[in-house]
Amino acid sequence: MVVTRFAPSPTGYLHIGGLRTALFNWLWARKNGGKFILRIEDTDLARNSEEATRAILEAFDWVGLDYDGDVAYQSKRFDIYKRYIDKLLKEGKAYYCYMTKEELDKLREEQIARGERPRYDRRYRDFDGEPPSGVEPVVRIKAPLEGNIVFEDGIKGTITIHADEVDDFIIARSDGTPTYNFVVAVDDALMGVTDVIRGDDHLYNTPKQIIVYRALGLRIPRFYHVPMILNEEGKKLSKRDGALDVMEYKRMGYLPEALLNFLVRLGWSHKDQEIFSLEEMKRLFDPHDINKAPSSYNLSKLDWLNSHYIKNKPNDELLPLLEEFGLYLSDHDRKEILLDALKERAKTLKELAEMAQGILEAPKEYEERALKKVTKGEWKEILERFVELLTAAQPHLPVDFHNLIEEVVREREIGFGKIGQPLRVALTGKLGGPDLADIMAVIGKDEVIRRVNHFIQLFG
RNA sequence: GGCCCCAUCGUCUAGCGGUUAGGACACCGCCCUUUCACGGCGGUGACGGGGGUUCGAGUCCCCCUGGGGUCGCCA
């Protein structure tokens, strides 16, 4: 049985790196028919916010990741942690430290001034005198004084940390609340977590957690430390980089399957394959195949993936998604033609909605470059003849409109472009876009006539 | 700065001692085409540097350089 977990702290929105970590854990659990736990790390009462938790859940919901059981909140498990802390205290594996924050800060300053690494000096480790009054003590765990802490990382291999790199870290604050490295170990053990896949910024936490596991006699899980995602300049991701919030991608018109596909390929690969459905990921993913080097993201690949998934999405699934971008097409009897023509061209849903709007609505303005190119030669007579033919006809399908254009082309012995370009600008105000016949079939005969006549009136 | 981790095209990556170093995105051509896209075809482009080991190193070892992480009563 494989049990994985995603354990964010509720300090803000779910960002892209967090989602990748969640995805890796989710995939590994699902692949093995195991369990995936969502646990909110909110032991620091001063910092957590319910809103942040909601944001994480919302993002999970959007991309379609689920979790087993209820969301676990560490803030509701304080009594459990308390029992384990008392146990360590009683067994002499942890101790009260009466050093104040001020004293600690001073010590650190002095150490830094002396060019030493700042660390607690273990002054209360074997203290048995009279504790100073008026100081609420913290609880510190006794870390080994010598030797190495060695563990096997599923991605990076054997990691060795010298004991003197790990000091007697705090497991309970002076207000009695437990701290991160302690509760993580306790919860992972209690919840039966077998595989911990997390960012490698946690690498140095692992020896600390191993100390807790050992002190408590708990089973140590397997660790996989995933290299960080860097920004496009190869630097560490920061809020200045813009869209880090997962939900921001939704607002920009990205499909969750594209985002997930993009993320899974950041650090993980399977031969030369680029496109992975969720099912394929589930079948093929293995944390051992994760790259050891950090990776930078480049959004143009996300664009490519997104356009791929848009192209392959059935129209009836696109419809409700497009409504979020103000495009209501459900009742439009030519929606299939419109969507088929547009999904080939759009990188995002937002773009698709805008392009549709640009066809459905008569142009408010005409691109200058387009006008210049098109209002030349016989354009006016050509368009007038087209309107004449159109008025007398009863076109419905794209092919009907196409035939009408062809008739003008034959009659006047001109190239298709001679009528196509002016017509296109008259209809949309632009030089580029979907097939003219499709556009006309979508807006219908009357609207075509209206737009062309208006165009002739304006510039003729 | 100490400690830990890492290093193949601009980017994501394949490679697991013998390859013309492969794929994808982006970019540039050509084709398709009424246009813009899509699509097809082709192209530019990488093993950071130096030492070893070996008949033979992108692949193994060491050093350098560069990058990242971490050093909280945050997680």
Coordinates of C-alpha atoms (C1' of nucleotides) in Angstrom, one line a residue:
Chain A
M1 CA 0.0 0.0 0.0
V2 CA 1.4 3.4 -1.1
V3 CA 0.2 6.4 0.9
T4 CA 1.2 9.8 -0.2
R5 CA 0.2 13.3 0.9
F6 CA 0.3 16.9 0.0
A7 CA 0.8 19.1 3.0
P8 CA 0.7 22.8 2.2
S9 CA 0.7 25.6 4.7
P10 CA -2.3 27.9 4.3
T11 CA -0.4 31.1 3.7
G12 CA -1.7 32.1 0.3
Y13 CA -2.9 30.8 -3.0
L14 CA -1.7 27.4 -4.4
H15 CA 1.1 28.1 -6.7
I16 CA 2.4 26.3 -9.7
G17 CA 5.2 24.5 -7.9
G18 CA 2.8 23.3 -5.2
L19 CA 0.5 22.0 -7.8
R20 CA 3.2 20.0 -9.4
T21 CA 4.2 18.5 -6.0
A22 CA 0.5 17.7 -5.4
L23 CA 0.2 16.1 -8.8
F24 CA 3.3 13.9 -8.3
N25 CA 2.0 12.6 -5.0
W26 CA -1.5 12.1 -6.4
L27 CA -0.2 10.2 -9.4
W28 CA 2.0 7.9 -7.4
A29 CA -0.8 7.1 -5.0
R30 CA -3.3 6.5 -7.8
K31 CA -0.9 4.5 -9.9
N32 CA -0.4 2.1 -7.0
G33 CA -4.0 2.0 -5.9
G34 CA -3.0 3.7 -2.7
K35 CA -4.2 6.7 -0.8
F36 CA -3.6 10.4 -1.3
I37 CA -4.0 12.6 1.8
L38 CA -4.5 16.3 1.9
R39 CA -3.2 17.8 5.1
I40 CA -3.2 21.4 6.0
E41 CA -0.1 22.4 8.0
D42 CA -1.5 25.2 10.2
T43 CA 0.3 24.8 13.5
D44 CA 1.3 28.4 13.4
L45 CA -1.9 29.9 14.6
A46 CA -0.8 33.4 13.9
R47 CA -0.3 32.8 10.2
N48 CA -2.8 30.5 8.8
S49 CA -5.9 31.7 7.1
E50 CA -9.1 29.9 6.2
E51 CA -9.2 31.7 2.9
A52 CA -5.9 30.2 1.9
T53 CA -7.2 26.7 2.6
R54 CA -10.3 27.5 0.5
A55 CA -8.0 28.7 -2.3
I56 CA -6.1 25.4 -2.3
L57 CA -9.3 23.4 -2.3
E58 CA -10.6 25.5 -5.2
A59 CA -7.5 24.8 -7.2
F60 CA -7.7 21.1 -6.6
D61 CA -11.2 21.1 -7.7
W62 CA -10.5 23.0 -10.9
V63 CA -7.7 20.7 -12.0
G64 CA -9.6 17.6 -10.9
L65 CA -7.3 16.3 -8.2
D66 CA -9.1 14.5 -5.4
Y67 CA -8.0 13.2 -2.1
D68 CA -8.9 10.4 0.2
G69 CA -10.8 10.9 3.5
D70 CA -11.3 14.3 5.0
V71 CA -8.8 17.2 4.9
A72 CA -6.6 16.9 7.9
Y73 CA -6.0 20.1 9.9
Q74 CA -3.0 20.0 12.2
S75 CA -4.4 22.7 14.3
K76 CA -7.1 20.2 15.3
R77 CA -4.6 17.6 16.4
F78 CA -2.7 19.5 19.1
D79 CA -3.6 17.1 21.8
I80 CA -2.0 14.3 19.8
Y81 CA 1.2 16.1 19.4
K82 CA 1.2 17.1 23.1
R83 CA 1.1 13.5 24.1
Y84 CA 4.2 12.7 22.0
I85 CA 6.1 15.7 23.3
D86 CA 5.3 14.7 26.8
K87 CA 6.6 11.2 26.0
L88 CA 9.9 12.5 24.8
L89 CA 10.2 14.8 27.8
K90 CA 9.6 12.0 30.1
E91 CA 12.1 9.7 28.4
G92 CA 14.7 12.4 28.4
K93 CA 14.8 12.6 24.6
A94 CA 13.6 16.2 24.7
Y95 CA 14.1 19.0 27.2
Y96 CA 12.8 22.4 28.3
C97 CA 15.0 25.3 27.1
Y98 CA 14.6 28.6 29.0
M99 CA 16.6 30.7 26.7
T100 CA 14.6 33.7 25.6
K101 CA 14.1 34.8 22.0
E102 CA 16.2 37.9 22.8
E103 CA 19.1 35.8 24.2
L104 CA 18.9 33.5 21.2
D105 CA 19.1 36.5 18.8
K106 CA 22.1 37.9 20.7
L107 CA 23.8 34.5 20.5
R108 CA 23.2 34.3 16.8
E109 CA 24.5 37.8 16.2
E110 CA 27.7 37.0 18.1
Q111 CA 28.2 33.8 16.2
I112 CA 27.8 35.5 12.9
A113 CA 30.2 38.2 13.9
R114 CA 32.7 35.5 14.7
G115 CA 32.1 34.0 11.3
E116 CA 30.4 31.0 12.8
R117 CA 27.3 29.3 11.7
P118 CA 24.4 30.5 13.9
R119 CA 23.0 27.7 16.0
Y120 CA 21.7 26.9 19.4
D121 CA 24.5 26.1 21.9
R122 CA 22.6 23.4 23.7
R123 CA 23.0 25.2 27.0
Y124 CA 19.9 23.6 28.6
R125 CA 20.4 20.2 27.2
D126 CA 21.7 18.8 30.5
F127 CA 20.4 21.5 32.7
D128 CA 19.2 20.4 36.1
G129 CA 19.4 23.6 38.1
E130 CA 16.7 26.1 39.1
P131 CA 15.0 27.4 35.9
P132 CA 14.9 31.1 35.6
S133 CA 11.6 32.6 36.6
G134 CA 9.2 34.4 34.2
V135 CA 10.4 32.5 31.2
E136 CA 8.0 30.2 29.3
P137 CA 10.3 27.5 28.0
V138 CA 10.3 25.9 24.6
V139 CA 10.8 22.2 24.1
R140 CA 13.9 21.1 22.2
I141 CA 14.7 17.6 21.0
K142 CA 18.1 16.0 21.6
A143 CA 19.8 15.6 18.3
P144 CA 22.7 13.3 18.0
L145 CA 26.0 14.9 19.0
E146 CA 28.1 12.9 16.6
G147 CA 28.0 10.7 13.5
N148 CA 26.0 11.2 10.3
I149 CA 22.4 11.1 9.5
V150 CA 22.1 9.1 6.3
F151 CA 19.0 8.5 4.2
E152 CA 18.2 7.2 0.8
D153 CA 16.5 9.7 -1.5
G154 CA 14.5 8.3 -4.3
I155 CA 15.6 11.0 -6.7
K156 CA 19.0 12.2 -5.5
G157 CA 20.4 9.0 -4.1
T158 CA 22.2 8.7 -0.7
I159 CA 22.2 11.9 1.3
T160 CA 24.6 12.3 4.2
I161 CA 24.3 15.1 6.8
H162 CA 26.8 15.4 9.6
A163 CA 25.3 15.4 13.0
D164 CA 26.8 18.8 13.9
E165 CA 24.8 20.3 11.1
V166 CA 21.6 19.6 13.0
D167 CA 21.1 21.3 16.4
D168 CA 18.6 20.7 19.1
F169 CA 15.7 22.2 17.2
I170 CA 12.5 23.4 18.9
I171 CA 9.6 21.0 18.8
A172 CA 7.2 23.1 20.9
R173 CA 7.0 26.8 21.1
S174 CA 6.9 28.7 24.4
D175 CA 3.1 28.8 24.0
G176 CA 3.0 25.1 23.9
T177 CA 2.2 24.7 20.2
P178 CA 4.2 22.2 18.3
T179 CA 6.4 23.1 15.3
Y180 CA 6.6 21.9 11.8
N181 CA 9.4 19.3 11.7
F182 CA 7.9 17.6 14.7
V183 CA 4.3 17.4 13.6
V184 CA 5.2 16.4 10.0
A185 CA 7.0 13.4 11.3
V186 CA 4.3 12.5 13.8
D187 CA 1.5 12.9 11.2
D188 CA 3.2 11.2 8.4
A189 CA 3.8 8.2 10.7
L190 CA 0.4 8.2 12.2
M191 CA -1.4 8.6 8.9
G192 CA 0.6 5.7 7.4
V193 CA 2.4 7.8 4.8
T194 CA 4.9 5.6 2.9
D195 CA 6.2 8.0 0.3
V196 CA 7.0 11.6 0.8
I197 CA 7.4 13.5 -2.5
R198 CA 8.2 17.2 -1.8
G199 CA 10.3 20.1 -3.0
D200 CA 14.0 19.8 -2.3
D201 CA 13.8 22.9 -0.2
H202 CA 12.8 20.3 2.4
L203 CA 16.0 18.3 2.0
Y204 CA 17.5 19.8 5.1
N205 CA 14.3 19.1 7.1
T206 CA 14.6 15.4 6.5
P207 CA 17.4 14.7 8.9
K208 CA 15.4 16.6 11.5
Q209 CA 12.4 14.6 10.9
I210 CA 14.4 11.4 11.0
I211 CA 15.5 12.4 14.5
V212 CA 11.9 12.7 15.5
Y213 CA 11.0 9.3 13.9
R214 CA 13.9 7.6 15.8
A215 CA 13.1 9.3 19.1
L216 CA 9.5 8.1 18.9
G217 CA 10.3 4.8 17.4
L218 CA 8.2 5.5 14.3
R219 CA 8.6 4.1 10.8
I220 CA 10.5 6.3 8.4
P221 CA 8.9 6.8 5.0
R222 CA 10.7 6.9 1.6
F223 CA 11.7 10.4 0.5
Y224 CA 11.8 11.9 -2.9
H225 CA 13.1 15.5 -3.1
V226 CA 12.0 17.2 -6.3
P227 CA 14.2 19.9 -7.6
M228 CA 12.7 23.4 -7.6
I229 CA 11.0 25.1 -10.6
L230 CA 12.9 28.2 -11.6
N231 CA 11.5 31.2 -13.5
E232 CA 12.3 31.9 -17.2
E233 CA 15.5 33.6 -16.3
G234 CA 16.6 30.5 -14.4
K235 CA 16.2 32.2 -11.0
K236 CA 14.1 31.2 -8.1
L237 CA 10.4 31.6 -8.5
S238 CA 9.0 34.7 -6.8
K239 CA 5.8 36.6 -6.7
R240 CA 7.3 39.1 -9.1
D241 CA 7.2 36.5 -11.8
G242 CA 3.5 37.0 -12.3
A243 CA 1.1 34.2 -12.7
L244 CA 2.1 31.8 -10.0
D245 CA -1.4 31.3 -8.7
V246 CA -2.9 28.2 -10.2
M247 CA -6.3 29.9 -10.6
E248 CA -4.7 32.7 -12.6
Y249 CA -4.2 30.1 -15.4
K250 CA -7.9 29.5 -15.3
R251 CA -8.6 33.2 -15.7
M252 CA -6.2 33.4 -18.6
G253 CA -8.0 30.7 -20.4
Y254 CA -5.9 27.6 -19.9
L255 CA -7.4 24.1 -19.7
P256 CA -6.5 22.2 -16.5
E257 CA -5.4 19.2 -18.6
A258 CA -2.9 21.5 -20.4
L259 CA -1.6 22.9 -17.1
L260 CA -1.2 19.4 -15.6
N261 CA 0.5 18.1 -18.7
F262 CA 2.8 21.1 -18.7
L263 CA 3.6 20.6 -15.0
V264 CA 4.2 16.9 -15.2
R265 CA 6.8 17.4 -17.9
L266 CA 8.7 19.8 -15.7
G267 CA 11.2 17.5 -14.1
W268 CA 9.6 14.2 -15.2
S269 CA 9.7 12.5 -18.6
H270 CA 8.9 9.3 -20.3
K271 CA 11.0 8.7 -23.3
D272 CA 10.1 11.3 -26.0
Q273 CA 6.5 11.6 -25.1
E274 CA 5.1 15.1 -24.7
I275 CA 1.3 14.6 -24.5
F276 CA 0.0 12.8 -21.5
S277 CA -3.6 12.3 -20.5
L278 CA -4.3 12.0 -16.8
E279 CA -4.7 8.3 -17.4
E280 CA -1.4 7.9 -19.1
M281 CA 0.3 9.9 -16.4
K282 CA -1.2 7.6 -13.8
R283 CA 0.1 4.6 -15.7
L284 CA 3.6 5.8 -16.4
F285 CA 4.5 8.1 -13.6
D286 CA 7.3 7.0 -11.2
P287 CA 9.1 9.4 -8.9
H288 CA 12.3 7.6 -9.5
D289 CA 12.3 9.0 -13.1
I290 CA 12.2 12.6 -11.9
N291 CA 15.1 14.7 -13.1
K292 CA 17.8 15.6 -10.5
A293 CA 18.3 19.1 -12.0
P294 CA 16.0 22.0 -11.4
S295 CA 14.0 23.2 -14.4
S296 CA 12.9 26.6 -15.7
Y297 CA 9.4 26.9 -17.0
N298 CA 8.7 28.4 -20.4
L299 CA 5.2 29.5 -21.0
S300 CA 5.3 29.1 -24.8
K301 CA 5.2 25.3 -24.3
L302 CA 2.1 25.7 -22.1
D303 CA 0.5 27.7 -24.9
W304 CA 1.3 24.9 -27.3
L305 CA -0.2 22.3 -25.0
N306 CA -3.2 24.4 -24.4
S307 CA -3.9 24.9 -28.1
H308 CA -3.5 21.1 -28.5
Y309 CA -6.1 20.4 -25.9
I310 CA -8.5 23.0 -27.2
K311 CA -8.3 21.6 -30.7
N312 CA -9.1 18.2 -29.4
K313 CA -11.9 19.1 -27.1
P314 CA -15.5 18.4 -28.2
N315 CA -17.5 21.6 -28.9
D316 CA -20.2 20.7 -26.3
E317 CA -17.5 20.7 -23.6
L318 CA -16.0 23.9 -24.9
L319 CA -19.4 25.7 -24.7
P320 CA -19.8 26.0 -20.9
L321 CA -16.1 26.9 -20.5
L322 CA -16.4 29.7 -23.0
E323 CA -19.3 31.2 -21.0
E324 CA -16.7 32.1 -18.3
F325 CA -15.2 34.4 -20.9
G326 CA -18.5 36.0 -21.8
L327 CA -19.3 33.9 -24.9
Y328 CA -22.8 32.4 -24.8
L329 CA -23.2 30.1 -27.8
S330 CA -25.5 27.4 -26.6
D331 CA -28.5 28.7 -28.5
H332 CA -26.6 29.7 -31.6
D333 CA -27.6 27.4 -34.5
R334 CA -24.2 27.8 -36.2
K335 CA -22.1 27.2 -33.2
E336 CA -20.5 24.0 -34.6
I337 CA -19.1 25.8 -37.6
L338 CA -17.9 28.7 -35.5
L339 CA -16.2 26.6 -32.9
D340 CA -14.6 24.2 -35.4
A341 CA -13.2 27.2 -37.3
L342 CA -11.9 28.9 -34.2
K343 CA -10.5 26.1 -32.0
E344 CA -7.8 25.5 -34.6
R345 CA -6.5 29.0 -34.1
A346 CA -6.8 29.8 -30.4
K347 CA -4.1 29.4 -27.8
T348 CA -6.4 30.0 -24.9
L349 CA -10.1 30.0 -24.2
K350 CA -10.0 33.7 -23.7
E351 CA -8.5 34.2 -27.1
L352 CA -11.1 31.9 -28.6
A353 CA -13.9 33.9 -27.0
E354 CA -12.5 37.1 -28.3
M355 CA -12.2 35.8 -31.8
A356 CA -15.8 34.6 -31.7
Q357 CA -16.9 38.0 -30.6
G358 CA -15.0 39.5 -33.4
I359 CA -17.1 37.5 -35.9
L360 CA -20.4 37.7 -34.2
E361 CA -20.3 41.4 -33.8
A362 CA -20.1 43.8 -36.7
P363 CA -16.7 45.5 -36.8
K364 CA -16.5 48.8 -34.8
E365 CA -13.3 49.7 -36.5
Y366 CA -11.2 48.6 -39.4
E367 CA -7.5 47.9 -39.2
E368 CA -5.7 50.7 -41.0
R369 CA -3.3 48.3 -42.7
A370 CA -6.2 46.2 -43.9
L371 CA -8.1 49.1 -45.3
K372 CA -5.2 50.4 -47.2
K373 CA -4.5 47.0 -48.7
V374 CA -8.1 46.3 -49.7
T375 CA -9.7 49.5 -50.9
K376 CA -7.9 49.4 -54.2
G377 CA -8.9 48.8 -57.8
E378 CA -12.3 47.3 -58.6
W379 CA -13.0 46.4 -55.0
K380 CA -16.3 48.3 -54.8
E381 CA -17.8 46.9 -58.0
I382 CA -16.8 43.5 -56.9
L383 CA -18.4 43.7 -53.5
E384 CA -21.5 45.3 -55.0
R385 CA -21.9 42.5 -57.5
F386 CA -21.5 40.0 -54.6
V387 CA -24.2 41.6 -52.6
E388 CA -26.4 41.5 -55.7
L389 CA -25.9 37.8 -56.1
L390 CA -26.3 37.2 -52.4
T391 CA -29.5 39.1 -52.2
A392 CA -31.1 36.9 -54.9
A393 CA -29.8 33.6 -53.3
Q394 CA -30.9 31.6 -50.3
P395 CA -27.5 30.4 -48.9
H396 CA -27.3 28.5 -45.6
L397 CA -24.2 26.3 -45.6
P398 CA -20.7 27.5 -46.0
V399 CA -20.5 25.8 -49.4
D400 CA -23.5 28.0 -50.6
F401 CA -21.6 31.1 -49.7
H402 CA -18.4 29.8 -51.2
N403 CA -20.2 29.1 -54.5
L404 CA -21.4 32.7 -54.6
I405 CA -17.9 34.0 -54.2
E406 CA -16.8 31.6 -56.9
E407 CA -19.4 32.9 -59.2
V408 CA -18.1 36.5 -58.9
V409 CA -14.5 35.1 -59.4
R410 CA -15.6 33.4 -62.7
E411 CA -17.7 36.2 -63.9
R412 CA -15.1 38.8 -63.6
E413 CA -12.1 36.6 -64.2
I414 CA -10.3 37.6 -61.0
G415 CA -8.3 35.7 -58.4
F416 CA -10.1 34.6 -55.2
G417 CA -8.1 37.1 -53.2
K418 CA -9.5 40.1 -55.2
I419 CA -12.9 39.5 -53.6
G420 CA -11.8 37.5 -50.6
Q421 CA -9.7 40.2 -49.0
P422 CA -12.1 43.2 -49.3
L423 CA -15.0 40.9 -48.2
R424 CA -13.1 39.8 -45.2
V425 CA -12.2 43.3 -44.1
A426 CA -15.8 44.4 -44.7
L427 CA -17.1 41.6 -42.5
T428 CA -14.5 41.6 -39.7
G429 CA -12.3 44.7 -40.0
K430 CA -9.3 42.4 -40.1
L431 CA -7.0 40.7 -42.6
G432 CA -6.8 37.4 -40.9
G433 CA -9.2 34.8 -39.6
P434 CA -11.3 31.7 -40.4
D435 CA -12.6 30.7 -43.8
L436 CA -14.8 33.4 -45.3
A437 CA -17.6 30.9 -46.1
D438 CA -17.6 29.8 -42.5
I439 CA -17.8 33.3 -41.2
M440 CA -20.7 34.1 -43.5
A441 CA -22.6 30.9 -42.7
V442 CA -22.3 31.8 -39.0
I443 CA -23.6 35.4 -39.3
G444 CA -26.1 34.7 -42.0
K445 CA -27.0 36.3 -45.3
D446 CA -28.7 39.4 -44.0
E447 CA -25.9 40.3 -41.7
V448 CA -23.4 39.8 -44.5
I449 CA -25.3 42.2 -46.7
R450 CA -25.6 44.7 -43.9
R451 CA -21.9 44.7 -43.1
V452 CA -20.8 44.8 -46.7
N453 CA -23.1 47.7 -47.6
H454 CA -22.0 49.6 -44.5
F455 CA -18.4 49.1 -45.6
I456 CA -19.1 50.3 -49.1
Q457 CA -20.9 53.3 -47.7
L458 CA -18.0 54.2 -45.4
F459 CA -15.2 53.8 -47.8
G460 CA -16.7 53.7 -51.3
Chain B
rG1 C1' 30.2 32.3 4.5
rG2 C1' 29.3 26.7 6.4
rC3 C1' 26.6 22.5 4.8
rC4 C1' 23.7 19.8 1.1
rC5 C1' 22.1 19.2 -4.0
rC6 C1' 22.7 19.9 -9.2
rA7 C1' 25.0 20.8 -14.5
rU8 C1' 23.0 17.8 -22.6
rC9 C1' 20.4 22.9 -27.9
rG10 C1' 17.5 29.6 -25.6
rU11 C1' 13.7 26.3 -22.7
rC12 C1' 11.6 21.1 -21.3
rU13 C1' 14.2 16.7 -22.0
rA14 C1' 16.1 11.4 -24.2
rG15 C1' 20.7 9.2 -23.3
rC16 C1' 22.2 4.9 -18.6
rG17 C1' 31.0 3.3 -22.0
rG18 C1' 31.0 2.6 -28.6
rU19 C1' 24.7 7.2 -31.1
rU20 C1' 25.8 11.1 -37.7
rA21 C1' 24.1 13.1 -29.5
rG22 C1' 17.3 11.8 -30.4
rG23 C1' 12.4 14.3 -29.5
rA24 C1' 9.3 18.7 -28.0
rC25 C1' 8.5 24.2 -27.5
rA26 C1' 10.4 28.6 -29.5
rC27 C1' 12.9 30.6 -33.9
rC28 C1' 13.9 30.5 -39.5
rG29 C1' 12.7 28.7 -44.5
rC30 C1' 9.5 25.9 -48.0
rC31 C1' 4.7 23.6 -49.1
rC32 C1' -0.7 23.9 -48.4
rU33 C1' -4.0 28.3 -48.7
rU34 C1' -8.6 34.0 -50.2
rU35 C1' -6.1 35.7 -45.3
rC36 C1' -4.5 34.3 -40.3
rA37 C1' -3.8 30.0 -38.1
rC38 C1' -3.6 24.5 -38.2
rG39 C1' -0.9 20.8 -40.7
rG40 C1' 3.3 18.7 -43.6
rC41 C1' 8.6 19.0 -44.9
rG42 C1' 13.4 21.0 -43.9
rG43 C1' 16.9 24.1 -41.1
rU44 C1' 19.8 26.9 -37.1
rG45 C1' 21.0 25.1 -32.3
rA46 C1' 23.8 21.5 -26.7
rC47 C1' 27.2 17.6 -23.8
rG48 C1' 30.4 24.6 -18.8
rG49 C1' 36.1 24.1 -18.2
rG50 C1' 40.4 21.1 -16.7
rG51 C1' 42.5 16.7 -15.2
rG52 C1' 42.2 11.4 -14.7
rU53 C1' 40.1 5.9 -15.5
rU54 C1' 39.4 3.1 -20.2
rC55 C1' 41.1 0.5 -26.5
rG56 C1' 37.0 4.0 -26.3
rA57 C1' 33.8 8.9 -22.4
rG58 C1' 27.7 13.2 -22.6
rU59 C1' 27.8 8.6 -19.8
rC60 C1' 32.6 6.6 -14.3
rC61 C1' 36.2 9.5 -10.6
rC62 C1' 38.5 14.3 -8.9
rC63 C1' 39.1 19.6 -9.1
rC64 C1' 37.3 24.3 -10.9
rU65 C1' 33.4 27.3 -12.5
rG66 C1' 28.3 28.2 -12.5
rG67 C1' 23.3 27.5 -10.6
rG68 C1' 19.9 26.1 -6.7
rG69 C1' 18.6 24.9 -1.6
rU70 C1' 19.3 25.6 3.5
rC71 C1' 21.2 27.7 8.1
rG72 C1' 13.6 30.6 12.5
rC73 C1' 9.7 29.8 18.8
rC74 C1' 7.7 29.8 9.2
rA75 C1' 6.3 25.7 6.8

